C-alpha atoms as a printed R data frame, in Angstrom:
    type eleno elety resid chain resno       x      y        z
1   ATOM     1    CA   MET     A     1 -38.838 14.626  -61.285
2   ATOM     2    CA   LEU     A     2 -36.494 17.351  -63.009
3   ATOM     3    CA   PRO     A     3 -36.494 18.211  -66.506
4   ATOM     4    CA   PRO     A     4 -33.160 18.065  -68.536
5   ATOM     5    CA   LEU     A     5 -30.330 20.364  -67.059
6   ATOM     6    CA   SER     A     6 -27.927 22.769  -68.534
7   ATOM     7    CA   VAL     A     7 -25.158 25.198  -67.453
8   ATOM     8    CA   LEU     A     8 -24.886 28.882  -67.360
9   ATOM     9    CA   ASP     A     9 -21.417 30.074  -67.094
10  ATOM    10    CA   LEU     A    10 -20.497 33.845  -66.291
11  ATOM    11    CA   ALA     A    11 -16.780 32.790  -65.429
12  ATOM    12    CA   PRO     A    12 -16.993 34.305  -62.000
13  ATOM    13    CA   VAL     A    13 -13.871 35.783  -60.507
14  ATOM    14    CA   PRO     A    14 -13.138 35.104  -56.870
15  ATOM    15    CA   GLY     A    15 -11.107 37.503  -54.760
16  ATOM    16    CA   GLY     A    16  -7.500 36.723  -55.165
17  ATOM    17    CA   THR     A    17  -8.038 34.793  -58.344
18  ATOM    18    CA   PRO     A    18  -6.634 36.300  -61.599
19  ATOM    19    CA   PRO     A    19  -9.445 36.833  -64.031
20  ATOM    20    CA   SER     A    20  -7.400 34.787  -66.603
21  ATOM    21    CA   VAL     A    21  -7.564 31.784  -64.118
22  ATOM    22    CA   ALA     A    22 -11.306 32.125  -63.874
23  ATOM    23    CA   VAL     A    23 -11.405 32.026  -67.702
24  ATOM    24    CA   ARG     A    24  -9.480 28.977  -67.956
25  ATOM    25    CA   ARG     A    25 -11.550 27.173  -65.216
26  ATOM    26    CA   SER     A    26 -14.564 27.082  -67.502
27  ATOM    27    CA   VAL     A    27 -13.251 24.193  -69.108
28  ATOM    28    CA   ASP     A    28 -13.174 22.231  -65.831
29  ATOM    29    CA   LEU     A    29 -17.041 22.784  -65.703
30  ATOM    30    CA   ALA     A    30 -17.591 22.015  -69.209
31  ATOM    31    CA   ARG     A    31 -15.875 18.832  -69.324
32  ATOM    32    CA   LEU     A    32 -17.569 17.966  -65.841
33  ATOM    33    CA   ALA     A    33 -20.990 18.930  -67.285
34  ATOM    34    CA   GLU     A    34 -20.737 16.783  -70.243
35  ATOM    35    CA   ARG     A    35 -19.644 13.733  -68.221
36  ATOM    36    CA   LEU     A    36 -22.587 14.139  -65.909
37  ATOM    37    CA   GLY     A    37 -25.038 14.395  -68.898
38  ATOM    38    CA   TYR     A    38 -25.928 18.112  -68.823
39  ATOM    39    CA   VAL     A    39 -27.606 19.123  -72.159
40  ATOM    40    CA   ARG     A    40 -26.012 22.411  -73.098
41  ATOM    41    CA   TYR     A    41 -23.340 24.795  -71.759
42  ATOM    42    CA   TRP     A    42 -23.849 28.542  -72.327
43  ATOM    43    CA   PHE     A    43 -21.808 31.705  -71.677
44  ATOM    44    CA   ALA     A    44 -23.316 34.821  -70.657
45  ATOM    45    CA   GLU     A    45 -22.026 38.292  -71.889
46  ATOM    46    CA   HIS     A    46 -21.054 40.987  -69.323
47  ATOM    47    CA   HIS     A    47 -18.846 43.862  -69.595
48  ATOM    48    CA   GLY     A    48 -16.821 46.019  -67.288
49  ATOM    49    CA   MET     A    49 -17.450 43.716  -64.109
50  ATOM    50    CA   PRO     A    50 -14.295 42.525  -62.038
51  ATOM    51    CA   SER     A    51 -16.502 39.731  -60.674
52  ATOM    52    CA   VAL     A    52 -17.527 38.240  -64.241
53  ATOM    53    CA   ALA     A    53 -14.954 37.347  -66.817
54  ATOM    54    CA   SER     A    54 -17.318 36.271  -69.609
55  ATOM    55    CA   SER     A    55 -16.847 39.237  -71.778
56  ATOM    56    CA   ALA     A    56 -16.289 37.453  -74.953
57  ATOM    57    CA   PRO     A    57 -18.786 34.604  -75.228
58  ATOM    58    CA   GLU     A    58 -17.941 33.415  -78.753
59  ATOM    59    CA   ILE     A    59 -14.387 32.913  -77.853
60  ATOM    60    CA   LEU     A    60 -15.323 30.910  -74.658
61  ATOM    61    CA   ILE     A    61 -17.895 28.858  -76.707
62  ATOM    62    CA   ALA     A    62 -14.892 27.935  -79.048
63  ATOM    63    CA   HIS     A    63 -12.684 27.018  -76.123
64  ATOM    64    CA   ALA     A    64 -15.354 24.852  -74.351
65  ATOM    65    CA   ALA     A    65 -16.342 23.253  -77.313
66  ATOM    66    CA   GLY     A    66 -12.731 22.219  -78.273
67  ATOM    67    CA   ALA     A    67 -12.359 20.618  -74.786
68  ATOM    68    CA   THR     A    68 -15.424 18.629  -75.011
69  ATOM    69    CA   ALA     A    69 -17.149 16.312  -77.525
70  ATOM    70    CA   ARG     A    70 -20.814 16.246  -77.398
71  ATOM    71    CA   ILE     A    71 -22.454 18.687  -75.096
72  ATOM    72    CA   ARG     A    72 -24.119 21.604  -76.926
73  ATOM    73    CA   VAL     A    73 -22.288 24.965  -76.283
74  ATOM    74    CA   GLY     A    74 -23.488 28.483  -76.837
75  ATOM    75    CA   SER     A    75 -24.408 32.061  -75.748
76  ATOM    76    CA   GLY     A    76 -26.792 32.849  -72.856
77  ATOM    77    CA   GLY     A    77 -26.591 35.250  -74.188
78  ATOM    78    CA   ILE     A    78 -24.936 37.542  -76.893
79  ATOM    79    CA   MET     A    79 -26.352 41.094  -76.113
80  ATOM    80    CA   LEU     A    80 -27.271 41.952  -79.641
81  ATOM    81    CA   PRO     A    81 -27.506 45.954  -79.002
82  ATOM    82    CA   ASN     A    82 -23.685 45.606  -78.217
83  ATOM    83    CA   HIS     A    83 -22.792 44.221  -81.760
84  ATOM    84    CA   ALA     A    84 -23.171 44.659  -85.428
85  ATOM    85    CA   PRO     A    85 -25.541 41.964  -86.580
86  ATOM    86    CA   LEU     A    86 -23.084 41.033  -89.438
87  ATOM    87    CA   ARG     A    87 -20.429 40.446  -86.774
88  ATOM    88    CA   ILE     A    88 -22.678 37.996  -84.891
89  ATOM    89    CA   ALA     A    89 -23.578 36.170  -87.967
90  ATOM    90    CA   GLU     A    90 -20.271 35.669  -89.032
91  ATOM    91    CA   ALA     A    91 -18.986 34.486  -85.585
92  ATOM    92    CA   PHE     A    92 -21.665 32.018  -85.218
93  ATOM    93    CA   ARG     A    93 -21.588 30.541  -88.616
94  ATOM    94    CA   THR     A    94 -17.857 30.147  -87.954
95  ATOM    95    CA   LEU     A    95 -18.603 28.251  -84.796
96  ATOM    96    CA   ALA     A    96 -21.217 26.243  -86.583
97  ATOM    97    CA   ALA     A    97 -18.714 25.155  -89.266
98  ATOM    98    CA   LEU     A    98 -16.021 24.088  -86.599
99  ATOM    99    CA   TYR     A    99 -18.503 22.276  -84.325
100 ATOM   100    CA   PRO     A   100 -21.445 21.025  -86.680
101 ATOM   101    CA   ASP     A   101 -24.820 20.445  -84.896
102 ATOM   102    CA   ARG     A   102 -23.389 21.541  -81.361
103 ATOM   103    CA   VAL     A   103 -23.893 25.430  -81.282
104 ATOM   104    CA   ASP     A   104 -26.809 27.561  -79.835
105 ATOM   105    CA   LEU     A   105 -27.152 31.342  -80.535
106 ATOM   106    CA   GLY     A   106 -28.950 32.831  -77.417
107 ATOM   107    CA   ILE     A   107 -29.613 36.526  -77.976
108 ATOM   108    CA   GLY     A   108 -30.854 39.184  -75.561
109 ATOM   109    CA   ARG     A   109 -31.805 42.967  -75.800
110 ATOM   110    CA   ALA     A   110 -30.087 43.921  -72.294
111 ATOM   111    CA   PRO     A   111 -26.719 45.591  -72.239
112 ATOM   112    CA   GLY     A   112 -25.048 43.403  -69.779
113 ATOM   113    CA   ALA     A   113 -22.929 46.272  -68.634
114 ATOM   114    CA   ASP     A   114 -22.965 49.589  -67.031
115 ATOM   115    CA   PRO     A   115 -23.790 52.871  -68.898
116 ATOM   116    CA   ASN     A   116 -20.177 53.763  -69.274
117 ATOM   117    CA   ALA     A   117 -19.247 50.360  -70.731
118 ATOM   118    CA   SER     A   118 -22.197 50.476  -73.065
119 ATOM   119    CA   ARG     A   119 -21.072 53.813  -74.525
120 ATOM   120    CA   ALA     A   120 -17.518 52.268  -74.854
121 ATOM   121    CA   MET     A   121 -18.946 49.548  -76.879
122 ATOM   122    CA   ARG     A   122 -21.035 52.042  -79.106
123 ATOM   123    CA   ALA     A   123 -24.011 49.879  -78.186
124 ATOM   124    CA   PHE     A   124 -27.357 50.301  -80.139
125 ATOM   125    CA   ASP     A   125 -30.601 51.194  -78.427
126 ATOM   126    CA   GLY     A   126 -32.288 48.131  -76.831
127 ATOM   127    CA   GLU     A   127 -35.533 49.101  -78.419
128 ATOM   128    CA   ASP     A   128 -33.942 48.381  -81.851
129 ATOM   129    CA   PHE     A   129 -33.712 44.831  -80.840
130 ATOM   130    CA   PRO     A   130 -36.359 43.433  -83.222
131 ATOM   131    CA   HIS     A   131 -34.738 45.372  -86.127
132 ATOM   132    CA   LEU     A   132 -31.320 43.886  -85.211
133 ATOM   133    CA   VAL     A   133 -32.579 40.455  -85.063
134 ATOM   134    CA   ALA     A   134 -34.195 40.929  -88.391
135 ATOM   135    CA   GLU     A   135 -30.933 42.297  -89.877
136 ATOM   136    CA   LEU     A   136 -29.048 39.138  -88.339
137 ATOM   137    CA   LEU     A   137 -31.481 36.881  -90.108
138 ATOM   138    CA   ALA     A   138 -31.005 38.666  -93.278
139 ATOM   139    CA   PHE     A   139 -27.424 38.424  -93.593
140 ATOM   140    CA   THR     A   140 -27.896 34.638  -93.728
141 ATOM   141    CA   THR     A   141 -30.835 34.806  -95.863
142 ATOM   142    CA   PRO     A   142 -30.127 37.704  -98.110
143 ATOM   143    CA   GLU     A   143 -33.682 37.958  -99.830
144 ATOM   144    CA   ARG     A   144 -34.870 39.295  -96.510
145 ATOM   145    CA   PHE     A   145 -33.392 42.431  -97.651
146 ATOM   146    CA   ALA     A   146 -35.128 44.653 -100.262
147 ATOM   147    CA   ASP     A   147 -33.696 44.453 -103.734
148 ATOM   148    CA   ASP     A   148 -32.130 47.848 -103.457
149 ATOM   149    CA   HIS     A   149 -30.875 47.307  -99.990
150 ATOM   150    CA   PRO     A   150 -26.961 48.099  -99.843
151 ATOM   151    CA   PHE     A   151 -26.571 44.979  -97.595
152 ATOM   152    CA   ARG     A   152 -28.266 42.445 -100.062
153 ATOM   153    CA   ALA     A   153 -24.852 41.515 -101.655
154 ATOM   154    CA   VAL     A   154 -23.114 41.155  -98.404
155 ATOM   155    CA   ARG     A   155 -22.400 37.519  -97.303
156 ATOM   156    CA   ALA     A   156 -21.992 36.276  -93.679
157 ATOM   157    CA   MET     A   157 -18.971 33.788  -94.220
158 ATOM   158    CA   PRO     A   158 -18.750 31.057  -94.155
159 ATOM   159    CA   ASP     A   159 -21.981 30.974  -96.015
160 ATOM   160    CA   ASP     A   160 -22.430 27.245  -96.552
161 ATOM   161    CA   VAL     A   161 -23.447 26.515  -92.913
162 ATOM   162    CA   PRO     A   162 -26.723 27.676  -91.406
163 ATOM   163    CA   LEU     A   163 -26.845 30.029  -88.449
164 ATOM   164    CA   PRO     A   164 -27.112 27.930  -85.222
165 ATOM   165    CA   PRO     A   165 -30.714 27.565  -83.697
166 ATOM   166    CA   ILE     A   166 -31.569 30.971  -82.051
167 ATOM   167    CA   TRP     A   167 -32.979 31.402  -78.473
168 ATOM   168    CA   ILE     A   168 -34.404 34.732  -77.400
169 ATOM   169    CA   LEU     A   169 -33.641 35.537  -73.776
170 ATOM   170    CA   GLY     A   170 -36.017 37.426  -71.547
171 ATOM   171    CA   SER     A   171 -36.337 38.579  -67.954
172 ATOM   172    CA   SER     A   172 -39.769 40.380  -68.202
173 ATOM   173    CA   GLY     A   173 -41.795 38.402  -70.677
174 ATOM   174    CA   ALA     A   174 -41.919 41.323  -73.204
175 ATOM   175    CA   SER     A   175 -39.924 39.182  -75.726
176 ATOM   176    CA   ALA     A   176 -41.875 36.076  -75.275
177 ATOM   177    CA   ALA     A   177 -44.759 36.536  -77.977
178 ATOM   178    CA   TYR     A   178 -42.026 37.673  -80.397
179 ATOM   179    CA   ALA     A   179 -39.874 34.528  -79.840
180 ATOM   180    CA   GLY     A   180 -42.748 32.383  -80.397
181 ATOM   181    CA   LYS     A   181 -43.936 34.065  -83.650
182 ATOM   182    CA   ALA     A   182 -40.442 33.739  -84.977
183 ATOM   183    CA   GLY     A   183 -40.364 30.145  -84.261
184 ATOM   184    CA   MET     A   184 -37.374 30.337  -81.903
185 ATOM   185    CA   GLY     A   185 -36.553 28.966  -78.564
186 ATOM   186    CA   TYR     A   186 -37.165 30.976  -75.544
187 ATOM   187    CA   SER     A   187 -35.194 31.200  -72.205
188 ATOM   188    CA   TYR     A   188 -36.299 33.080  -68.968
189 ATOM   189    CA   ALA     A   189 -33.984 34.413  -66.648
190 ATOM   190    CA   SER     A   190 -35.505 33.606  -63.093
191 ATOM   191    CA   HIS     A   191 -32.051 33.724  -61.543
192 ATOM   192    CA   PHE     A   192 -32.398 37.516  -61.585
193 ATOM   193    CA   SER     A   193 -35.851 38.313  -62.476
194 ATOM   194    CA   PRO     A   194 -38.554 38.447  -59.727
195 ATOM   195    CA   SER     A   195 -41.263 38.185  -62.358
196 ATOM   196    CA   PRO     A   196 -42.823 34.930  -62.591
197 ATOM   197    CA   ALA     A   197 -41.904 32.764  -65.695
198 ATOM   198    CA   ALA     A   198 -45.277 31.120  -66.082
199 ATOM   199    CA   PRO     A   199 -47.046 34.192  -68.004
200 ATOM   200    CA   ALA     A   200 -44.060 34.393  -70.297
201 ATOM   201    CA   PHE     A   201 -43.896 30.799  -71.318
202 ATOM   202    CA   ARG     A   202 -47.610 30.869  -71.948
203 ATOM   203    CA   ALA     A   203 -47.282 33.842  -74.128
204 ATOM   204    CA   TYR     A   204 -44.459 31.964  -75.971
205 ATOM   205    CA   ARG     A   205 -46.388 28.847  -76.508
206 ATOM   206    CA   GLU     A   206 -49.665 30.563  -77.618
207 ATOM   207    CA   HIS     A   207 -47.891 32.528  -80.296
208 ATOM   208    CA   PHE     A   208 -45.396 29.792  -81.472
209 ATOM   209    CA   ALA     A   209 -45.112 29.017  -85.157
210 ATOM   210    CA   PRO     A   210 -42.980 26.122  -86.124
211 ATOM   211    CA   SER     A   211 -39.854 26.715  -87.893
212 ATOM   212    CA   ALA     A   212 -36.944 24.862  -89.598
213 ATOM   213    CA   GLN     A   213 -34.947 25.230  -86.160
214 ATOM   214    CA   PHE     A   214 -37.816 24.449  -83.854
215 ATOM   215    CA   ALA     A   215 -40.680 22.036  -84.953
216 ATOM   216    CA   LYS     A   216 -42.235 22.669  -81.440
217 ATOM   217    CA   PRO     A   217 -41.789 25.341  -78.625
218 ATOM   218    CA   HIS     A   218 -38.945 24.743  -76.219
219 ATOM   219    CA   THR     A   219 -38.685 26.782  -72.997
220 ATOM   220    CA   ILE     A   220 -35.578 27.147  -70.748
221 ATOM   221    CA   LEU     A   221 -35.869 28.419  -66.971
222 ATOM   222    CA   GLY     A   222 -32.637 29.943  -65.595
223 ATOM   223    CA   ALA     A   223 -32.101 29.206  -62.008
224 ATOM   224    CA   ALA     A   224 -29.500 30.181  -59.609
225 ATOM   225    CA   VAL     A   225 -28.423 27.263  -57.408
226 ATOM   226    CA   VAL     A   226 -26.118 26.528  -54.533
227 ATOM   227    CA   CYS     A   227 -26.071 22.908  -53.617
228 ATOM   228    CA   ALA     A   228 -23.900 21.076  -50.917
229 ATOM   229    CA   GLU     A   229 -23.932 18.167  -48.920
230 ATOM   230    CA   THR     A   230 -25.512 19.974  -46.029
231 ATOM   231    CA   THR     A   231 -27.910 22.915  -45.806
232 ATOM   232    CA   ALA     A   232 -25.555 24.732  -43.536
233 ATOM   233    CA   ARG     A   233 -22.619 24.455  -45.833
234 ATOM   234    CA   ALA     A   234 -24.797 25.521  -48.849
235 ATOM   235    CA   ARG     A   235 -25.912 28.554  -46.901
236 ATOM   236    CA   GLU     A   236 -22.318 29.409  -46.029
237 ATOM   237    CA   LEU     A   237 -21.286 29.385  -49.817
238 ATOM   238    CA   ALA     A   238 -24.207 31.284  -50.958
239 ATOM   239    CA   ALA     A   239 -23.189 34.190  -48.524
240 ATOM   240    CA   THR     A   240 -20.814 35.326  -51.173
241 ATOM   241    CA   MET     A   241 -23.286 36.207  -53.735
242 ATOM   242    CA   GLN     A   242 -25.527 37.910  -51.213
243 ATOM   243    CA   LEU     A   243 -22.947 40.431  -50.390
244 ATOM   244    CA   ALA     A   244 -21.896 40.538  -54.074
245 ATOM   245    CA   TRP     A   245 -25.358 41.269  -55.056
246 ATOM   246    CA   LEU     A   246 -25.719 44.247  -52.467
247 ATOM   247    CA   ARG     A   247 -22.462 45.693  -53.778
248 ATOM   248    CA   ILE     A   248 -23.326 45.464  -57.418
249 ATOM   249    CA   ARG     A   249 -26.640 47.387  -56.511
250 ATOM   250    CA   ARG     A   250 -24.536 50.192  -54.964
251 ATOM   251    CA   GLY     A   251 -22.439 50.398  -58.038
252 ATOM   252    CA   GLN     A   252 -19.446 48.816  -56.212
253 ATOM   253    CA   PHE     A   253 -18.006 46.253  -58.585
254 ATOM   254    CA   ALA     A   254 -15.223 43.978  -57.267
255 ATOM   255    CA   PRO     A   255 -14.232 40.241  -57.346
256 ATOM   256    CA   LEU     A   256 -16.484 37.912  -55.324
257 ATOM   257    CA   PRO     A   257 -16.109 38.254  -51.629
258 ATOM   258    CA   SER     A   258 -15.141 34.935  -49.798
259 ATOM   259    CA   PRO     A   259 -17.757 33.266  -47.612
260 ATOM   260    CA   GLU     A   260 -15.909 34.255  -44.376
261 ATOM   261    CA   GLU     A   261 -15.910 37.988  -45.445
262 ATOM   262    CA   ALA     A   262 -19.509 37.858  -46.406
263 ATOM   263    CA   LEU     A   263 -20.609 36.283  -43.312
264 ATOM   264    CA   ALA     A   264 -18.626 38.911  -41.208
265 ATOM   265    CA   TYR     A   265 -20.216 41.733  -42.980
266 ATOM   266    CA   PRO     A   266 -22.131 43.945  -40.643
267 ATOM   267    CA   TYR     A   267 -25.291 44.225  -42.580
268 ATOM   268    CA   THR     A   268 -27.733 47.167  -41.486
269 ATOM   269    CA   PRO     A   269 -31.501 46.204  -41.149
270 ATOM   270    CA   ALA     A   270 -32.112 47.971  -44.603
271 ATOM   271    CA   GLU     A   271 -29.301 46.019  -46.409
272 ATOM   272    CA   ARG     A   272 -30.428 42.858  -44.939
273 ATOM   273    CA   GLU     A   273 -33.961 43.492  -46.127
274 ATOM   274    CA   ALA     A   274 -32.731 44.300  -49.605
275 ATOM   275    CA   VAL     A   275 -30.688 41.059  -49.550
276 ATOM   276    CA   ARG     A   276 -33.868 38.935  -48.917
277 ATOM   277    CA   GLY     A   277 -34.933 39.928  -52.409
278 ATOM   278    CA   TYR     A   278 -32.044 38.175  -53.916
279 ATOM   279    CA   GLU     A   279 -32.064 35.353  -51.465
280 ATOM   280    CA   ALA     A   280 -35.667 34.581  -52.699
281 ATOM   281    CA   LEU     A   281 -34.418 34.183  -56.366
282 ATOM   282    CA   THR     A   282 -31.643 31.738  -55.353
283 ATOM   283    CA   VAL     A   283 -32.198 27.905  -54.693
284 ATOM   284    CA   VAL     A   284 -29.867 26.865  -51.769
285 ATOM   285    CA   GLY     A   285 -29.792 23.820  -49.670
286 ATOM   286    CA   ASN     A   286 -28.803 20.006  -49.719
287 ATOM   287    CA   VAL     A   287 -29.438 17.898  -52.493
288 ATOM   288    CA   GLN     A   288 -32.995 16.868  -51.696
289 ATOM   289    CA   GLU     A   289 -34.002 20.480  -50.820
290 ATOM   290    CA   VAL     A   290 -32.579 21.808  -53.971
291 ATOM   291    CA   ARG     A   291 -34.042 19.163  -56.330
292 ATOM   292    CA   ALA     A   292 -37.437 19.545  -54.722
293 ATOM   293    CA   ARG     A   293 -37.541 23.293  -55.203
294 ATOM   294    CA   LEU     A   294 -36.333 23.121  -58.719
295 ATOM   295    CA   ALA     A   295 -38.817 20.424  -59.703
296 ATOM   296    CA   ALA     A   296 -41.682 22.584  -58.202
297 ATOM   297    CA   MET     A   297 -40.374 25.756  -60.190
298 ATOM   298    CA   ALA     A   298 -40.229 23.842  -63.493
299 ATOM   299    CA   ALA     A   299 -43.810 22.333  -62.842
300 ATOM   300    CA   ASP     A   300 -45.109 25.639  -62.047
301 ATOM   301    CA   CYS     A   301 -44.384 27.178  -65.438
302 ATOM   302    CA   GLY     A   302 -43.827 24.116  -67.495
303 ATOM   303    CA   ALA     A   303 -40.307 24.552  -68.432
304 ATOM   304    CA   ASP     A   304 -38.862 21.894  -70.734
305 ATOM   305    CA   GLU     A   305 -35.339 22.328  -69.434
306 ATOM   306    CA   LEU     A   306 -33.520 24.120  -66.414
307 ATOM   307    CA   MET     A   307 -30.310 26.112  -66.969
308 ATOM   308    CA   ILE     A   308 -28.260 26.038  -63.852
309 ATOM   309    CA   VAL     A   309 -25.955 29.100  -62.753
310 ATOM   310    CA   THR     A   310 -23.938 28.580  -59.823
311 ATOM   311    CA   ASN     A   311 -21.548 31.417  -58.755
312 ATOM   312    CA   VAL     A   312 -19.450 30.657  -55.441
313 ATOM   313    CA   PHE     A   313 -16.201 31.704  -54.053
314 ATOM   314    CA   ASP     A   314 -14.665 28.152  -54.216
315 ATOM   315    CA   HIS     A   315 -13.907 26.465  -57.667
316 ATOM   316    CA   ALA     A   316 -14.086 22.888  -56.239
317 ATOM   317    CA   ALA     A   317 -17.344 23.784  -54.293
318 ATOM   318    CA   ARG     A   318 -18.891 25.180  -57.730
319 ATOM   319    CA   LEU     A   319 -17.968 22.035  -59.403
320 ATOM   320    CA   ARG     A   320 -19.482 19.952  -56.654
321 ATOM   321    CA   SER     A   321 -22.780 21.767  -56.634
322 ATOM   322    CA   TYR     A   322 -23.298 20.749  -60.248
323 ATOM   323    CA   GLU     A   323 -22.333 17.276  -59.626
324 ATOM   324    CA   LEU     A   324 -24.705 16.895  -56.453
325 ATOM   325    CA   LEU     A   325 -27.501 18.218  -58.345
326 ATOM   326    CA   VAL     A   326 -27.521 15.252  -60.943
327 ATOM   327    CA   GLN     A   327 -26.454 12.660  -58.457
328 ATOM   328    CA   GLY     A   328 -29.486 13.202  -56.050
């Protein structure tokens, strides 16, 4: 039995497809996800990557929310060191005003960019993450600032709506206890982290303190999935990200290769061994195989929800993967 399902969208850019088209295609998946009963639809934040067009999550959130009616929309996540906390408080209060009770604010400490892109954004040090979160909260609850603090009189407008529910994103477990103590939600990125989620979820629950946003702990497990009618077809589609992942590791950033290009690539033994690490993090197969593995993953760590990310070359095959997953 699978827990509730959600979507993580990076607006993947296949080779030969303009990035602007990839961005606009997100609406297709958002509408499908709502129709299929997915719980929420989050956009990741990445910069300077030709294979990923989700560089402005708050804009994509508004676009997806405007094209749907019920599904929750949000960030998975806003990489807080890239931004001034006031700017994020303003953006997400604005979203909350436009789409009441539908917006989530997922935040993380990773840059979501290479060092040059991070420098171009004048990013803060990730070690300042707890301070940045505290400042974000203080802009919506001014008494958190000291009486003589210069920001105490600053208001994040519109100030008559609350900040959306906050989720802390993690990939190592380092922020799990912090999320629990703060009474926030917690999402673990098992789609790119080789570390098991169970210890992080346990630390989160052990430290959890109820809050106005979360009366009880809630965990989301991120999972990379490629689902197709047959195992062979799913493996063919998954070849795209295997080659893309290898190139990213080398610092070669390019749009996603086609399955044909990926399957024809002459992997060396060392490259093939490196790709096996990525393969282990991806759930690939037919409906029964994928659902069985996802159910086992969720049960192993006690995830309350699964957030599915599917990056393949063909747009129709991507939509079909999400459709098959809930129809199995």
